[in-house]
Coordinates of C-alpha atoms and ligand atoms in Angstrom, one line a residue:
X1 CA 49.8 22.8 2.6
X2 CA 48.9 25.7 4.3
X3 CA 48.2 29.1 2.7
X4 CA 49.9 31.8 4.1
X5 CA 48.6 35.5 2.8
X6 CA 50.0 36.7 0.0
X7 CA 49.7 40.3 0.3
X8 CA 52.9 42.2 -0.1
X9 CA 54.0 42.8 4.2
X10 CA 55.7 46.2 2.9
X11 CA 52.1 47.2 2.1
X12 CA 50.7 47.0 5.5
X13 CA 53.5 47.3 7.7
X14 CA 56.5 49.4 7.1
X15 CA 59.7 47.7 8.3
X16 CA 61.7 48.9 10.8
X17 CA 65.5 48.2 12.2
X18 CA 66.9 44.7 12.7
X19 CA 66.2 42.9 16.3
X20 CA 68.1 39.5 16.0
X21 CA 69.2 37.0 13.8
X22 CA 68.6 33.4 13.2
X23 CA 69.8 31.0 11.2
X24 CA 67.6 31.5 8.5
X25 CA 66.8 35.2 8.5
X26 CA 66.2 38.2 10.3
X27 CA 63.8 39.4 13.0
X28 CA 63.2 43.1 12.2
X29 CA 61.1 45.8 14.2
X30 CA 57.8 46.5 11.4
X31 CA 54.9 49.0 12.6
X32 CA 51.6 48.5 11.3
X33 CA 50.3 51.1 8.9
X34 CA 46.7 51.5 9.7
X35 CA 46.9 51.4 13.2
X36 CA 50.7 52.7 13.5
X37 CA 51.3 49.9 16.0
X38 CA 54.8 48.1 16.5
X39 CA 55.3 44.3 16.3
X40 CA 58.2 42.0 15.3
X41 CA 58.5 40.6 11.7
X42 CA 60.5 37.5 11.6
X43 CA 61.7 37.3 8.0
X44 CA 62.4 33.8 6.7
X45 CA 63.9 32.6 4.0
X46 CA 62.6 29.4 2.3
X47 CA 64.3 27.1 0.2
X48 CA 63.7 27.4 -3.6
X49 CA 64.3 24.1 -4.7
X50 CA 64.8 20.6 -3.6
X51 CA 68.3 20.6 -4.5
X52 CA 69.1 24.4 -2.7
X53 CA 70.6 24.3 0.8
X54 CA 69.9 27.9 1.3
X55 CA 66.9 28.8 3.3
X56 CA 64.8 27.3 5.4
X57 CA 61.9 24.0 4.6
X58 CA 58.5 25.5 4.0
X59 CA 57.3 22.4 5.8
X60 CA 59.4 23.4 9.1
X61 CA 58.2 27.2 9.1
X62 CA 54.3 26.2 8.2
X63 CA 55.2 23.7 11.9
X64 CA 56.9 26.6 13.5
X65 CA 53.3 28.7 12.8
X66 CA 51.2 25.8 13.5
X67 CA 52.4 25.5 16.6
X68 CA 52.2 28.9 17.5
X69 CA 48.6 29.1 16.5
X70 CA 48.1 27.0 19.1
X71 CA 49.8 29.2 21.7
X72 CA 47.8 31.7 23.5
X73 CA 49.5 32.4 26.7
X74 CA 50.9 35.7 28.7
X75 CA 54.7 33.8 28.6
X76 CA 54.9 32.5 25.0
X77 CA 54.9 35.5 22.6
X78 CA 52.2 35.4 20.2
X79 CA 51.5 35.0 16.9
X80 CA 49.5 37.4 14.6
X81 CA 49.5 37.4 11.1
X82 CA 51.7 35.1 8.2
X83 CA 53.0 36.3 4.9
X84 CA 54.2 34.5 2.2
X85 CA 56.2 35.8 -1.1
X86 CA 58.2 33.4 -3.5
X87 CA 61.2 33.6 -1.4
X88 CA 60.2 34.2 2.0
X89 CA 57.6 34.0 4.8
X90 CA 56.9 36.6 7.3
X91 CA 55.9 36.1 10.8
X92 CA 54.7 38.9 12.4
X93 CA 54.4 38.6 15.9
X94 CA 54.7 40.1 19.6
X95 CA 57.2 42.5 19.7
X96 CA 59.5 42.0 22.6
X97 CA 61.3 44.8 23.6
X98 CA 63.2 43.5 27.0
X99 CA 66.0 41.7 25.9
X100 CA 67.3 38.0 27.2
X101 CA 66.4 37.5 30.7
X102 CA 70.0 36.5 31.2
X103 CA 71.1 40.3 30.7
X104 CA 68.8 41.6 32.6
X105 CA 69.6 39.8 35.7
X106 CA 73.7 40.0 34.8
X107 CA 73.1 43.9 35.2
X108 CA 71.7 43.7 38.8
X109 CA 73.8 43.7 41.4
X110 CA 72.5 41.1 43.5
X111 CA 70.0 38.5 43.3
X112 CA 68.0 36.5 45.8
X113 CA 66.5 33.2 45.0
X114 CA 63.0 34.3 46.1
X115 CA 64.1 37.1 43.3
X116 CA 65.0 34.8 40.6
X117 CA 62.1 32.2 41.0
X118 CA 59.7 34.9 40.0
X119 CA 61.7 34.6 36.4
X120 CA 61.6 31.3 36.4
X121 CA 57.6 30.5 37.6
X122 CA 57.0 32.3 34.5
X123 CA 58.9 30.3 32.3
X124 CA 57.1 27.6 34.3
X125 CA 53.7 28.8 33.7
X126 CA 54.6 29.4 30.0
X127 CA 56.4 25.6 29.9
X128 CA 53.2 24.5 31.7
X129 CA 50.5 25.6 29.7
X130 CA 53.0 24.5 26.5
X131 CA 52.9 21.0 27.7
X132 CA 49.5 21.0 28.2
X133 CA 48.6 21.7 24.8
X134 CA 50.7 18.5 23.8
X135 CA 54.2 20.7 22.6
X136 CA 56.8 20.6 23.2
X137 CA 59.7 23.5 22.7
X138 CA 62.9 21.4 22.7
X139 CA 64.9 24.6 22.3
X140 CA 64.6 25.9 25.9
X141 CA 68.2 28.2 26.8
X142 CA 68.6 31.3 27.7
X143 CA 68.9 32.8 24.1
X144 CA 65.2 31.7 23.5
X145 CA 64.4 33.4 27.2
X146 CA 63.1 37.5 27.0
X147 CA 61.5 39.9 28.7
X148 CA 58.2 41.9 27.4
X149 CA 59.9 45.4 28.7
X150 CA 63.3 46.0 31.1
X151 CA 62.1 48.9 32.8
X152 CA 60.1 47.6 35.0
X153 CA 61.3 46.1 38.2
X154 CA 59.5 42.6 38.0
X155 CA 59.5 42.6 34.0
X156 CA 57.1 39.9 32.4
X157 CA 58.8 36.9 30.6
X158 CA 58.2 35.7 27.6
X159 CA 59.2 32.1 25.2
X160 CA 60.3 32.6 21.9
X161 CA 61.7 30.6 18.8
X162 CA 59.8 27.6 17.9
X163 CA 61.7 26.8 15.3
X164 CA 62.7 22.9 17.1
X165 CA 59.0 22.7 18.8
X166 CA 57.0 20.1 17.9
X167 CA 53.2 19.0 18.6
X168 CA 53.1 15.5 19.9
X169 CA 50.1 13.0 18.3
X170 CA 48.6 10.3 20.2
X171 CA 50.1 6.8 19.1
X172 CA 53.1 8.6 16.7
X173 CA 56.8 8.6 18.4
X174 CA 58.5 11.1 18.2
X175 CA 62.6 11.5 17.7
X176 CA 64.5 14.5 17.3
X177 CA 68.4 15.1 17.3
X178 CA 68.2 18.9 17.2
X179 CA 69.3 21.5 20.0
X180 CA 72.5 22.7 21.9
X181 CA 74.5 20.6 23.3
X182 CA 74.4 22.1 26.7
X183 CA 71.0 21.9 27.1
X184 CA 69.7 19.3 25.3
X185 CA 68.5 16.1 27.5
X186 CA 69.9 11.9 27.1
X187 CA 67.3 11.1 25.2
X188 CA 67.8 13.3 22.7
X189 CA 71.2 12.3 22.5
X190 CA 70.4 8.8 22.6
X191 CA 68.0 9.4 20.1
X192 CA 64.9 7.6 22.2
X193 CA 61.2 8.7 21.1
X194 CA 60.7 11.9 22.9
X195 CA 58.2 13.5 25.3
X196 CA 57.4 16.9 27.0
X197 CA 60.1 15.6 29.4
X198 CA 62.7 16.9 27.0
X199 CA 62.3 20.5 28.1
X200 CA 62.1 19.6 31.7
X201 CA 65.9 19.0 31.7
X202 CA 66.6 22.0 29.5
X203 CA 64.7 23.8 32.5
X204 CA 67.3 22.1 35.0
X205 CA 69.9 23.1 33.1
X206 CA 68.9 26.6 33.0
X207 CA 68.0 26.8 37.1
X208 CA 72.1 25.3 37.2
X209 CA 73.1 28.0 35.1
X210 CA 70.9 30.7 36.9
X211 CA 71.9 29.7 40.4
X212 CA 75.8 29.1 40.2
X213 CA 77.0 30.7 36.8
X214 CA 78.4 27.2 35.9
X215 CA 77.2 25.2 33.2
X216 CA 76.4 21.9 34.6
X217 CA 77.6 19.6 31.7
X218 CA 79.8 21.7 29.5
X219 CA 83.0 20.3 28.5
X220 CA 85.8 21.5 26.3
X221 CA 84.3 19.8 22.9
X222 CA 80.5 19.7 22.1
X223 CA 81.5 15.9 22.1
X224 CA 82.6 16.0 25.6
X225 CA 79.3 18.1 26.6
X226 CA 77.0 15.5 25.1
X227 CA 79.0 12.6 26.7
X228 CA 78.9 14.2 30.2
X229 CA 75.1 14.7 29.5
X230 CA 74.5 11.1 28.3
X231 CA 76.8 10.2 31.4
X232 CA 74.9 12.6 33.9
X233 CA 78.6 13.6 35.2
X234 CA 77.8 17.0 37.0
X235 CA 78.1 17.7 40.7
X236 CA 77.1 21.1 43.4
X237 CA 80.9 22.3 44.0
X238 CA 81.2 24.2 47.2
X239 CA 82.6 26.9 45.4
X240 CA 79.9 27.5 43.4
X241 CA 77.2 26.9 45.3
X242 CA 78.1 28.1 48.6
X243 CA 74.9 30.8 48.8
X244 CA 72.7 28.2 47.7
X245 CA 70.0 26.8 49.3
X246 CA 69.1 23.0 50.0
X247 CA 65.8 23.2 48.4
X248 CA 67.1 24.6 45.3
X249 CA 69.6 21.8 45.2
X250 CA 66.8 19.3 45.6
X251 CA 64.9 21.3 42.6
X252 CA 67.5 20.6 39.8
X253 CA 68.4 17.3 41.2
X254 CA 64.5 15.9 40.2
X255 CA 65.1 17.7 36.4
X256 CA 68.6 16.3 36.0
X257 CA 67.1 13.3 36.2
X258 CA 68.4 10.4 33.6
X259 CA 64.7 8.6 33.4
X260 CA 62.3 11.0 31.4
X261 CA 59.0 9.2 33.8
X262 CA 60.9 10.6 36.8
X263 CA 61.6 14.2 35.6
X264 CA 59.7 16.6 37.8
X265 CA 57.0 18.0 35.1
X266 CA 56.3 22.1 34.7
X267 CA 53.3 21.1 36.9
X268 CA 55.8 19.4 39.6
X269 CA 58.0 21.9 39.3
X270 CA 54.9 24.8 40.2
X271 CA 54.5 23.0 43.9
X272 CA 58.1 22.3 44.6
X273 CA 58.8 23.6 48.1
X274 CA 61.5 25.8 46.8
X275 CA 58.8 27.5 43.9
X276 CA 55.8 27.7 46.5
X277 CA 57.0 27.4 49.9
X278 CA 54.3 25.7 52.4
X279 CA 56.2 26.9 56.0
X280 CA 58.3 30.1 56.7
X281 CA 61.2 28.7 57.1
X282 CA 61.2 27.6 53.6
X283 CA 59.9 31.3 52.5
X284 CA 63.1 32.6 54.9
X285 CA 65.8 29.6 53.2
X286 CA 65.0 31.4 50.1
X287 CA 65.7 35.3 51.4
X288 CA 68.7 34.1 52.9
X289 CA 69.9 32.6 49.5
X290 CA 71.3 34.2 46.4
X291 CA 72.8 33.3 43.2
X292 CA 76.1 33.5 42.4
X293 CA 75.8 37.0 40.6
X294 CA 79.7 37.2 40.4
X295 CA 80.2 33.7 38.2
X296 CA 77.2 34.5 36.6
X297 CA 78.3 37.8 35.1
X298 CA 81.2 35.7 34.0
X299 CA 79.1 32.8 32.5
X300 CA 77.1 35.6 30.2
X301 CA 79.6 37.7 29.1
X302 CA 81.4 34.5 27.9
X303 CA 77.8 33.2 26.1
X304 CA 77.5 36.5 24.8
X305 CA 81.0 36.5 23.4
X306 CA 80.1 32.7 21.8
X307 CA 77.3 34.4 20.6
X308 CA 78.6 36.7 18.2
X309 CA 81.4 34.3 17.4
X310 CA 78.9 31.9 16.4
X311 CA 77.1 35.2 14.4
X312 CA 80.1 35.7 12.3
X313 CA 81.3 31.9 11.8
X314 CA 77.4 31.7 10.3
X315 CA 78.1 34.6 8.2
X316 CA 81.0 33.3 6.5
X317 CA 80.0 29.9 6.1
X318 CA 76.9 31.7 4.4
X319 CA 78.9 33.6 2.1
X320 CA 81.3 30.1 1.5
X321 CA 77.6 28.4 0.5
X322 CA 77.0 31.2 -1.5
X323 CA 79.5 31.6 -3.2
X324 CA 79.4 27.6 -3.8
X325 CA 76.2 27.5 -5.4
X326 CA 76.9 30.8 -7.7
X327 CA 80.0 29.2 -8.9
X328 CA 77.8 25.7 -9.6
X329 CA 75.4 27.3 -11.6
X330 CA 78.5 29.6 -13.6
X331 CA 80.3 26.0 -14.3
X332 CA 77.4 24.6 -15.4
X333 CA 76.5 27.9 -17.9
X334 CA 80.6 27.6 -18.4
X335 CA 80.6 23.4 -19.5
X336 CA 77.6 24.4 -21.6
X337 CA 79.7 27.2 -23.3
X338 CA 82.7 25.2 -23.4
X339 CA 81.1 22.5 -26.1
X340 CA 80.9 25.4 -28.9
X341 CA 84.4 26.7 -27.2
X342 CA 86.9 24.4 -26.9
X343 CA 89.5 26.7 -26.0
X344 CA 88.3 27.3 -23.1
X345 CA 89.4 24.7 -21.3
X346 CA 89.5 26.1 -17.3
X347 CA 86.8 24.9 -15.2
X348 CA 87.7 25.6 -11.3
X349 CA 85.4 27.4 -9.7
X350 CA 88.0 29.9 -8.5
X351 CA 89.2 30.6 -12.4
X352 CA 85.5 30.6 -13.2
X353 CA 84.4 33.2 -10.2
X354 CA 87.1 35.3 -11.1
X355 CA 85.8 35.4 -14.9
X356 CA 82.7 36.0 -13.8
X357 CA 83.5 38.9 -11.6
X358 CA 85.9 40.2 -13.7
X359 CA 83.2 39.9 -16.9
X360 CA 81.0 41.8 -14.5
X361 CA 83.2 44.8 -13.6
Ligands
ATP401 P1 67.6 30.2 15.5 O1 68.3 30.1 14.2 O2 68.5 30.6 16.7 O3 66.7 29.1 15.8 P2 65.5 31.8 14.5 O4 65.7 32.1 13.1 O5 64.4 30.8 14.8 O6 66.8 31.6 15.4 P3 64.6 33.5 16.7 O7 65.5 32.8 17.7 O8 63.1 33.4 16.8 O9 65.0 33.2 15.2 O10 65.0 35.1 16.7 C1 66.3 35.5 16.5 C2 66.6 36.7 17.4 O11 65.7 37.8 17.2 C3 66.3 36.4 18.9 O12 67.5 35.8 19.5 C4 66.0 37.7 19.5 O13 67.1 38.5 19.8 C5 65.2 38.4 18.3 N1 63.8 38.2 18.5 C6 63.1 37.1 18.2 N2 61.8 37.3 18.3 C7 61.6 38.6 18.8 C8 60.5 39.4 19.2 N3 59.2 38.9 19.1 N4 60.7 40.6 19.6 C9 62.0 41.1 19.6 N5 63.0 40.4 19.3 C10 62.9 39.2 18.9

């Protein structure tokens, strides 16, 4: 097990307001004391006991830190120090002050695609140097996509959450049915053993996305997204991709590819015509072409508006859980009462809450 350092984080680094949320906790702004510089603490929560559904494994954080250990790259946001209290572990890592990429690029005006391949070579180079190392992310959307600063004109990217990513070990197989529907490749559907490939179609998606403001295989249901995936039904409509180029056609059409040994890999992807042109009339296709900036306004503000749906949904399916396991523990303190109290006969965990709150007030 590994041994995270037990110091108290408030004692080194003073914590500062709240950047994000994840399903298990919070990523907050923290400055360090002695040196009064400003990193990112991301604050989570670990399950108590092997019966509690609160919180996250202590296995899957000490993987999430383990893999970013071995991450040292200008794209992928680094790792610095690990805390570790009874009910919580601390990462405290890169602070990345940018935003998504996503809303950075909905607030421009126009894009070109020689514009918007500069984003996505770094996410490249980042992917690339991931593979390499034997990871893989499998959580690749735009959610997990920011920048280092926005006010720059050329901003530097940068990969976060490695909550899903896992390091792959010669001669073990590897299956996984995590991820988001929309992005998530056949295999993982299909629950196949799993390669670096994985994120190769999450990066197709994304370029799809990017280009026409369309999700490729979204359907109404989550179960009609993952059957169109498994399926491959998607298609370039005319509408949507009218000011796109032939070259970035022919760059998602080797990701979206159904057979993991034929997915372009990061490295492919680098020396694709449309990502390094060889002739100037490639260099000129891309000027000419742009992406689709007024559906993909329209495809963020929507994800944003999922977003926060999704935020509060979470929230109150916390508070249900919560309130779940606080009841459980009350009936059981309540059955124990009730053997030397007969009277006491009500045991729903409405009556009981209601006791309890009332006893409280
Ligand atoms: P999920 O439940 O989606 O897997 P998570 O608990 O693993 O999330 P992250 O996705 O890593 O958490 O972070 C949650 C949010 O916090 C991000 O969407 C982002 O807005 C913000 N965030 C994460 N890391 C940083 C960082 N290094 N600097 C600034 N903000 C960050």
């Amino acid at each position: 097990m590994a041994v995270f350092k037990l110091e108290n984080v408030e004692d080194l680094y003073e914590i500062g307001e709240v950047l994000g949320s994840g399903h298990f906790g919070q990523v907050r702004e923290v400055r360090e004391r002695a040196s009064g510089a400003r990193w990112a603490g991301k604050f989570l929560k670990i399950r108590r006991g092997a019966g509690s559904r609160l919180g996250m494994e202590r296995k899957s954080v000490e993987r999430e830190v383990e893999v970013l250990q071995a991450l040292q790259h200008y794209n992928i946001m680094a790792l610095r120090d690990v805390f570790e209290s009874r009910a919580e572990i601390v990462l405290i890592v890169e602070l990345i002050s940018g935003g998504e990429l996503f809303d950075f690029i909905a607030e421009k005006e126009s894009l070109t695609e020689t514009e918007a391949i500069e984003f996505l070579k770094q996410i490249l180079q980042g992917v690339s140097y991931m593979h390499s190392k034997h990871i893989g992310h499998f959580d690749l959307k735009p959610e997990n996509v920011m920048l280092l600063s926005n006010t720059l004109p050329n901003p530097d990217v940068k990969i976060i959450d490695f909550g899903m990513a896992h390091r792959f070990i010669q001669g073990e197989e590897y299956r996984s049915m995590g991820g988001t529907p929309q992005y998530i490749a056949p295999e993982v559907i299909n629950y196949e053993p799993l390669g670096t490939a994985a994120d190769m179609w999450s990066m197709g998606v994304i370029t799809y996305i990017l280009l026409s403001g369309l999700s490729p295989f979204q359907g109404y249901t989550d179960e009609e997204t993952l059957r169109n995936v498994v399926g491959m039904v998607y298609e370039f409509d005319d509408q949507h991709f009218s000011q796109t180029s032939a070259m970035a056609k022919d760059f998602i059409q080797k990701l979206l590819v159904k057979d993991q040994k034929e997915r372009m890999t990061a490295e492919d992807c680098l020396l694709h015509p449309w990502i390094k042109p060889l002739t100037r009339t490639q260099i000129a296709k891309r000027n000419r072409s742009s992406i689709n900036m007024k559906n993909f306004k329209k495809f963020n503000a929507k994800r944003k508006w999922k977003m926060s749906y999704n935020m509060v949904s979470a929230c109150n399916r916390l508070c249900r859980l919560q309130l779940h396991c606080k009841t459980s523990a009350l009936q059981e303190q309540e059955m124990r009462q009730c053997e030397s109290d007969q009277e006491d006969t009500e045991t729903k965990p409405a009556s009981l809450l209601r006791r309890r709150l009332s006893s409280s007030s």
